[in-house]
Coordinates of C-alpha atoms in Angstrom, one line a residue:
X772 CA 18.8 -9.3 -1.6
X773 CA 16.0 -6.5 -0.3
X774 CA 15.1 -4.3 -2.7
X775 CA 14.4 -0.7 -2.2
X776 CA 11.2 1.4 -3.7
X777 CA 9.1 4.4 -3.1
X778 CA 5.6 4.6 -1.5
X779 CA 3.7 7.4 -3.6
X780 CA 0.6 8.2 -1.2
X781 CA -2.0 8.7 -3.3
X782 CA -3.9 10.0 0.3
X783 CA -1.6 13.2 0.5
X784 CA -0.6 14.3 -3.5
X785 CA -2.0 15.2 -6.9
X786 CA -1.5 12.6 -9.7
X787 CA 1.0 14.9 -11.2
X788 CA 2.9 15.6 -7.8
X789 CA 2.8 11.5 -7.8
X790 CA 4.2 11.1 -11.2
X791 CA 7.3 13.9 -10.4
X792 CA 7.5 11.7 -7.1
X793 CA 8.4 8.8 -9.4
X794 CA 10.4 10.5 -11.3
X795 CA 12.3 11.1 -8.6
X796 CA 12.7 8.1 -6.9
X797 CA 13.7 6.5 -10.1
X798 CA 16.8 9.2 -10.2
X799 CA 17.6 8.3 -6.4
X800 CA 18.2 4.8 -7.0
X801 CA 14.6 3.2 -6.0
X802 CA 14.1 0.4 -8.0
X803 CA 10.1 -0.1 -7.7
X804 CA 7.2 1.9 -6.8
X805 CA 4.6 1.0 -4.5
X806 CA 0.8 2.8 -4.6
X807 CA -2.2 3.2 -1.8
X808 CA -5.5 2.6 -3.3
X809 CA -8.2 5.0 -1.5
X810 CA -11.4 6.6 -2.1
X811 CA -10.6 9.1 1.1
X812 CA -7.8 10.1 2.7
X813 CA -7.3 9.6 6.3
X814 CA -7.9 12.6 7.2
X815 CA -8.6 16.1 5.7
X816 CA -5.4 17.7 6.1
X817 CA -3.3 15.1 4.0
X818 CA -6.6 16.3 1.2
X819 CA -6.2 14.3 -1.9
X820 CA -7.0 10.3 -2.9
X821 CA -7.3 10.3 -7.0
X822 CA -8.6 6.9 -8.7
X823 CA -5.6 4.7 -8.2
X824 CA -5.8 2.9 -11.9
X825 CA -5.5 6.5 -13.8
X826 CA -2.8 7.2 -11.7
X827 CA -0.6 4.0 -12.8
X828 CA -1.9 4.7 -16.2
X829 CA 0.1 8.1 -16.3
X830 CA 2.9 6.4 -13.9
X831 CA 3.1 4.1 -16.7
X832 CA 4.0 6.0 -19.3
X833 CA 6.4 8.6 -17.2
X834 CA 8.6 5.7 -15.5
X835 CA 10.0 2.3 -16.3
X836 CA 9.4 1.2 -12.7
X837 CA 7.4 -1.8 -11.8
X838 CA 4.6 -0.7 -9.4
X839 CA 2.7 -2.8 -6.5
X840 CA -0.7 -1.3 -5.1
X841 CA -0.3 -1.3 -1.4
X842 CA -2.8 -2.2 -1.0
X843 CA -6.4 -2.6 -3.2
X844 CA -9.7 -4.0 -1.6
X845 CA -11.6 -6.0 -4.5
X846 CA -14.3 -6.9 -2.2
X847 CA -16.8 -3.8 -1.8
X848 CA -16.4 -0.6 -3.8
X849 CA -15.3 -2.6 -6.4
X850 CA -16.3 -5.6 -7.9
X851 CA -13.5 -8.1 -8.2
X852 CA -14.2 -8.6 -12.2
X853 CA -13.7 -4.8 -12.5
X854 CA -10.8 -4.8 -10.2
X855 CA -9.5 -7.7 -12.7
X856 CA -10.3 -5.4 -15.8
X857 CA -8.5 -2.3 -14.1
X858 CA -5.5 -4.5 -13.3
X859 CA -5.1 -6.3 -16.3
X860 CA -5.0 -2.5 -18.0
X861 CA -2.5 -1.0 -15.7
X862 CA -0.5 -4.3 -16.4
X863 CA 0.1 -4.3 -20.1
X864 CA 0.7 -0.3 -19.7
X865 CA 3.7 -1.6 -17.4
X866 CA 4.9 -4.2 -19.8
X867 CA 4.0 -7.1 -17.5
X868 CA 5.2 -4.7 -14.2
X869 CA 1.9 -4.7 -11.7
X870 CA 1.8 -6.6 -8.7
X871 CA -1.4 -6.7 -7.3
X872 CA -1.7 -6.6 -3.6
X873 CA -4.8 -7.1 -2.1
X874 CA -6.7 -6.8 1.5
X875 CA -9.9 -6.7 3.2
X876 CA -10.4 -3.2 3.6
X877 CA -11.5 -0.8 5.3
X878 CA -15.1 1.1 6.6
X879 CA -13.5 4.6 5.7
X880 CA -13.3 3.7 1.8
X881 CA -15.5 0.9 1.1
X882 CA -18.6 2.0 2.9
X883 CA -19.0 5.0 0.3
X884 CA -22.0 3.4 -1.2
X885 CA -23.7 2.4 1.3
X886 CA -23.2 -1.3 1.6
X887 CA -22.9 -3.3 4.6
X888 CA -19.3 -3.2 6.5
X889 CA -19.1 -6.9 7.5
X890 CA -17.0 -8.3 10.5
X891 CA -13.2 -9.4 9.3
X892 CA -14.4 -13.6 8.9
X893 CA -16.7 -12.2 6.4
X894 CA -14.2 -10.0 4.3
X895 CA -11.6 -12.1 5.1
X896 CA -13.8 -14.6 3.1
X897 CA -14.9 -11.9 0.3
X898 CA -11.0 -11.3 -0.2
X899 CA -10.6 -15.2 -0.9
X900 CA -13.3 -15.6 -2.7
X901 CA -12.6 -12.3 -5.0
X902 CA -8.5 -13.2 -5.3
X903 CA -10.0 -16.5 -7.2
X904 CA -12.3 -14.5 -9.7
X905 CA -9.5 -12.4 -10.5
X906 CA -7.3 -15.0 -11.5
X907 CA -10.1 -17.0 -14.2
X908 CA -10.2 -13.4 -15.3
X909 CA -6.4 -13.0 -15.3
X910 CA -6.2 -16.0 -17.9
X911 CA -8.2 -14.1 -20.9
X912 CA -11.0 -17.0 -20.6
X913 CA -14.8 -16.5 -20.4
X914 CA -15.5 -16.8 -16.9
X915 CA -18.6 -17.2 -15.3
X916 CA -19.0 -17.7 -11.6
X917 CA -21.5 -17.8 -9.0
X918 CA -20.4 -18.5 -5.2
X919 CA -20.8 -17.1 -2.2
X920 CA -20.7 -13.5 -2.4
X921 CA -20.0 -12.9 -5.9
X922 CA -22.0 -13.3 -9.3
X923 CA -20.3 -13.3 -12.8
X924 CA -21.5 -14.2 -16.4
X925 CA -20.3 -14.5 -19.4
X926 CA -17.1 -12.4 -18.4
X927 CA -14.0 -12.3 -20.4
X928 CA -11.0 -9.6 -20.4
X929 CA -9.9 -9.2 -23.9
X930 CA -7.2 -7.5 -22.5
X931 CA -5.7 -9.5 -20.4
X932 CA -2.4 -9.4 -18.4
X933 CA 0.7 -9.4 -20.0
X934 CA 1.5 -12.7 -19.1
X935 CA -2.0 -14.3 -18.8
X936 CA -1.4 -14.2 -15.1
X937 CA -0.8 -11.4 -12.5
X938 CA 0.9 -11.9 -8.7
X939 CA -1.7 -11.1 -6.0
X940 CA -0.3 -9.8 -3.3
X941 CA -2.6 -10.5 0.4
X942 CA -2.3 -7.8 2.7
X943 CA -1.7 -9.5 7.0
X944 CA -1.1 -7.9 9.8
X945 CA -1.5 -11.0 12.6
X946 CA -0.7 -14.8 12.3
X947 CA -4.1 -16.2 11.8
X948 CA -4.5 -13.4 9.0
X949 CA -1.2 -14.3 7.9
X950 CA -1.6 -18.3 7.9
X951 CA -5.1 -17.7 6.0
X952 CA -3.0 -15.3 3.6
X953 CA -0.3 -18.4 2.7
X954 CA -3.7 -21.1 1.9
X955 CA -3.6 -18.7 -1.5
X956 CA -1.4 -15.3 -2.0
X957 CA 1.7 -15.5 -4.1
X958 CA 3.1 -12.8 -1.8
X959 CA 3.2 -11.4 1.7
X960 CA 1.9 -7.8 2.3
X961 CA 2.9 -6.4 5.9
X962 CA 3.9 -3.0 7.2
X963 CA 6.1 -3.9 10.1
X964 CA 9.3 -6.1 10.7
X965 CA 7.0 -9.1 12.4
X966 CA 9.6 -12.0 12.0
X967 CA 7.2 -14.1 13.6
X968 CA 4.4 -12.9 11.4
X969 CA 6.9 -14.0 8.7
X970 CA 7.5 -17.4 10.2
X971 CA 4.0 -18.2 10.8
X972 CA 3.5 -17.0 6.9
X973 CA 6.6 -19.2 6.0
X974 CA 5.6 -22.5 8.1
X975 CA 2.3 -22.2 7.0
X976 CA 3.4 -22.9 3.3
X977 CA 3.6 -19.3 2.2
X978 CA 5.0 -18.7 -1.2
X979 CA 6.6 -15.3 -3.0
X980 CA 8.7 -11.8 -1.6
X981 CA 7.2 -10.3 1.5
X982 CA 6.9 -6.9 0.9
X983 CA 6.1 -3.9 3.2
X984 CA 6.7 -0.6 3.6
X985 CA 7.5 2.7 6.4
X986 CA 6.8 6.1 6.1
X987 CA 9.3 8.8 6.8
X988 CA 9.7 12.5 7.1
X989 CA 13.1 13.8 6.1
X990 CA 14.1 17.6 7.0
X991 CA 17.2 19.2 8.3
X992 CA 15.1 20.5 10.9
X993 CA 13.3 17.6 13.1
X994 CA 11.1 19.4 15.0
X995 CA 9.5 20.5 12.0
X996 CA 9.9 16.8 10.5
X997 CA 7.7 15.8 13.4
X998 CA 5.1 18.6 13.3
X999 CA 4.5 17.6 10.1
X1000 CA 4.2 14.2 10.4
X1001 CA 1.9 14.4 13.5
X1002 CA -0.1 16.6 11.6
X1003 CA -0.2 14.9 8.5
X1004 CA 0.0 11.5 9.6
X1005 CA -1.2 10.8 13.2
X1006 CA -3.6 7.7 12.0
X1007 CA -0.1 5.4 11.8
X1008 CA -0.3 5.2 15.8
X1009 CA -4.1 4.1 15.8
X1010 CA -3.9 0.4 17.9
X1011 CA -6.3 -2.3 17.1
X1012 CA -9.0 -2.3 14.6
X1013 CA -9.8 1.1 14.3
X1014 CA -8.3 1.8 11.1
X1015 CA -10.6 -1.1 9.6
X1016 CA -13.5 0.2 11.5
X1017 CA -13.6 4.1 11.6
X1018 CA -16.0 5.5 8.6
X1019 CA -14.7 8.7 7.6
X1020 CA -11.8 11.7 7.5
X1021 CA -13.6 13.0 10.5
X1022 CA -13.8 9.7 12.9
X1023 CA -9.9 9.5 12.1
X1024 CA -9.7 13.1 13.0
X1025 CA -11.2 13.1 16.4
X1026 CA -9.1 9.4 17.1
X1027 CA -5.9 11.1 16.7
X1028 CA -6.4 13.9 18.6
X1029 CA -5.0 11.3 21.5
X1030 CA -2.0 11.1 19.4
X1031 CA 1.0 13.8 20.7
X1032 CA 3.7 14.9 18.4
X1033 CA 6.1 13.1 21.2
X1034 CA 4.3 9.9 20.3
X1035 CA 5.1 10.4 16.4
X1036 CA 8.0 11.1 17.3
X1037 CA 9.2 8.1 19.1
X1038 CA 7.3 5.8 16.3
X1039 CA 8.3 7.8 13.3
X1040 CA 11.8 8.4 12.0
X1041 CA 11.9 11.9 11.7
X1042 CA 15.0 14.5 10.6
X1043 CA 18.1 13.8 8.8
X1044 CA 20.5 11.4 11.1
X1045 CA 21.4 9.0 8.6
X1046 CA 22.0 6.0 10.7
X1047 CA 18.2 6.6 11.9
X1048 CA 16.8 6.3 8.5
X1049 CA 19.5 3.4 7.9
X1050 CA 18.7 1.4 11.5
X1051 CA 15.1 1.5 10.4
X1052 CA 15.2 0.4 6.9
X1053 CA 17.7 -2.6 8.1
X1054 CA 15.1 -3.8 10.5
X1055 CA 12.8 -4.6 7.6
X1056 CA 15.6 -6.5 5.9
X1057 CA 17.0 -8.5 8.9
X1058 CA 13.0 -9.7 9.5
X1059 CA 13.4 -10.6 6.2
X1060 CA 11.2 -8.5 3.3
X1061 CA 12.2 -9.2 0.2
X1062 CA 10.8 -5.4 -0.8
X1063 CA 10.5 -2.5 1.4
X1064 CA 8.4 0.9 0.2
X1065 CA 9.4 4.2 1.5
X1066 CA 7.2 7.0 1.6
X1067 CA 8.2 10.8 2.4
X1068 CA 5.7 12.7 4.1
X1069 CA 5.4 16.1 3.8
X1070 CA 6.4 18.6 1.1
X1071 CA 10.4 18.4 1.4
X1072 CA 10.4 15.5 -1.5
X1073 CA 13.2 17.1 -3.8
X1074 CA 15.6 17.2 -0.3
X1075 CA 14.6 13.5 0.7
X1076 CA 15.2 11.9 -2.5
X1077 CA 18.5 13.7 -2.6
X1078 CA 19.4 12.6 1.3
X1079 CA 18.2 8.9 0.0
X1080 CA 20.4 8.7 -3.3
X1081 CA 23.5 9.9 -1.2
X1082 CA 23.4 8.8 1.9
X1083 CA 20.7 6.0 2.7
X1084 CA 20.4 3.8 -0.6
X1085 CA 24.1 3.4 -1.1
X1086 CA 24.5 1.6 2.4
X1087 CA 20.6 0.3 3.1
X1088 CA 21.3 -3.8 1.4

């Protein structure tokens, strides 16, 4: 049976508009909580990105809500044995509740201090080889490592994970990304309803819940839903690899300026038809996600989570 949780965007709120957001979704009926991990936002009018792991410290002691970061890159910014240090935190704060999803990234966060921005074999690579560090880490052991692209010594978390071990998560969005993702992930991270994306996951000896998530903007008004949205949240209509690619607020800002609110429109559910919000949230489970993350965008949280606990939640499974 799908379960149903709430995308807090750390991108376009304040850690304490992203704890109230939890509270919220926990009243409506969400079940889990899923988190973005950035050091920028997409672009300057959504104008926050706080340090993901203080966030799910404070999330941790406002909620009782397992929480998934949707998705962290352990590969540049951060090295994977402090990625392992931060994660192993947030999950004994959350009584054994993290799931750590991971991906390769992208230029706009992890080129902040000034490293290289390989090609995708390379990070895809990185994210392998990182994914394994963090799991000798996970198990409270000193670890010491020294492969291709990472270095540890003498490492050893003295607080480790609840449970000794952690789920990682791996972030695909096309089959060879997704076949590569199923040689090691305990889970499936993808945004849309791919059934074939699934399959080739599946066939290819994937393991664990796929998981994704959907943005929305909710208001009894859709022409405003959509403004807002288009204004707020143009980079979802980006094609290729531009989102990977693209270095800064300002390169996503001049991108989107091909992107027309009629466009958003069409690829965003928008307003407050029911059967909309309902059509699109059953696409996700008939493809066959075992968790789906639904984020509001936009200001009108407190009438969203009330349209979701009435109308949506009760009828979504």
């Amino acid at each position: 049976m799908t379960e149903f949780g709430y995308f807090l965007s750390c991108e376009e709120f304040t850690p304490a508009e992203l704890v109230e957001q939890a509270r919220l979704a926990e009243r409506a009926g969400f079940t889990r909580l899923a988190i973005s991990d950035h050091f920028h936002p997409w672009n300057d009018a959504q104008g926050s990105s706080p340090f993901v792991w203080g966030v799910i410290g404070a999330l941790s002691q406002a909620v009782p809500l397992p929480v998934t970061t949707l998705v962290t890159c352990p590969t540049v910014r951060l090295h994977p044995a402090v990625t392992a240090q931060a994660a192993a935190t947030a999950d004994v704060q959350l009584a054994g509740g993290l799931r750590l999803g991971v991906g390769t990234g992208e230029a706009l966060n992890e080129h902040v201090l000034g490293d290289r921005w390989p090609p995708y074999e390379v990070r895809a690579e990185m994210l392998a080889e990182a994914v394994a560090v963090l799991r000798e880490l996970f198990t409270g052991e000193v670890v010491s490592h020294r492969g291709a692209h990472y270095t540890v010594e003498n490492a050893r978390l003295y607080t480790p994970p609840k449970d000794g071990r952690l789920p990682v998560y791996v972030s695909a969005f096309g089959p060879k990304a997704a076949e590569r993702a199923a040689e090691y992930a305990d889970g499936l991270v993808t945004m849309g309803p791919d059934t074939e994306l699934i399959g080739r996951y599946r066939a290819a000896g994937g393991r664990g819940p796929v998981i994704g998530g959907l943005k929305v903007c909710w208001s009894a008004d859709r022409e405003r839903a959509v403004k807002t949205a288009h204004r707020l949240w143009p980079s979802e209509l980006l094609p290729g690899e531009l989102a990977q690619v693209l270095p800064t607020p300002r390169h996503f800002e001049q991108a989107t300026e091909l992107v027309t609110e009629e466009m958003v429109g069409q690829s965003v559910t928008c307003g407050d038809d029911p059967e909309e919000h309902l059509d699109r949230l059953r696409s996700y489970v008939g493809a066959g996600f075992d968790e789906v993350y639904v984020g509001q965008i936009g200001p009108e949280q407190e009438g969203f989570f009330d349209f979701y606990r009435e109308r949506i939640l009760p009828q979504a499974a």
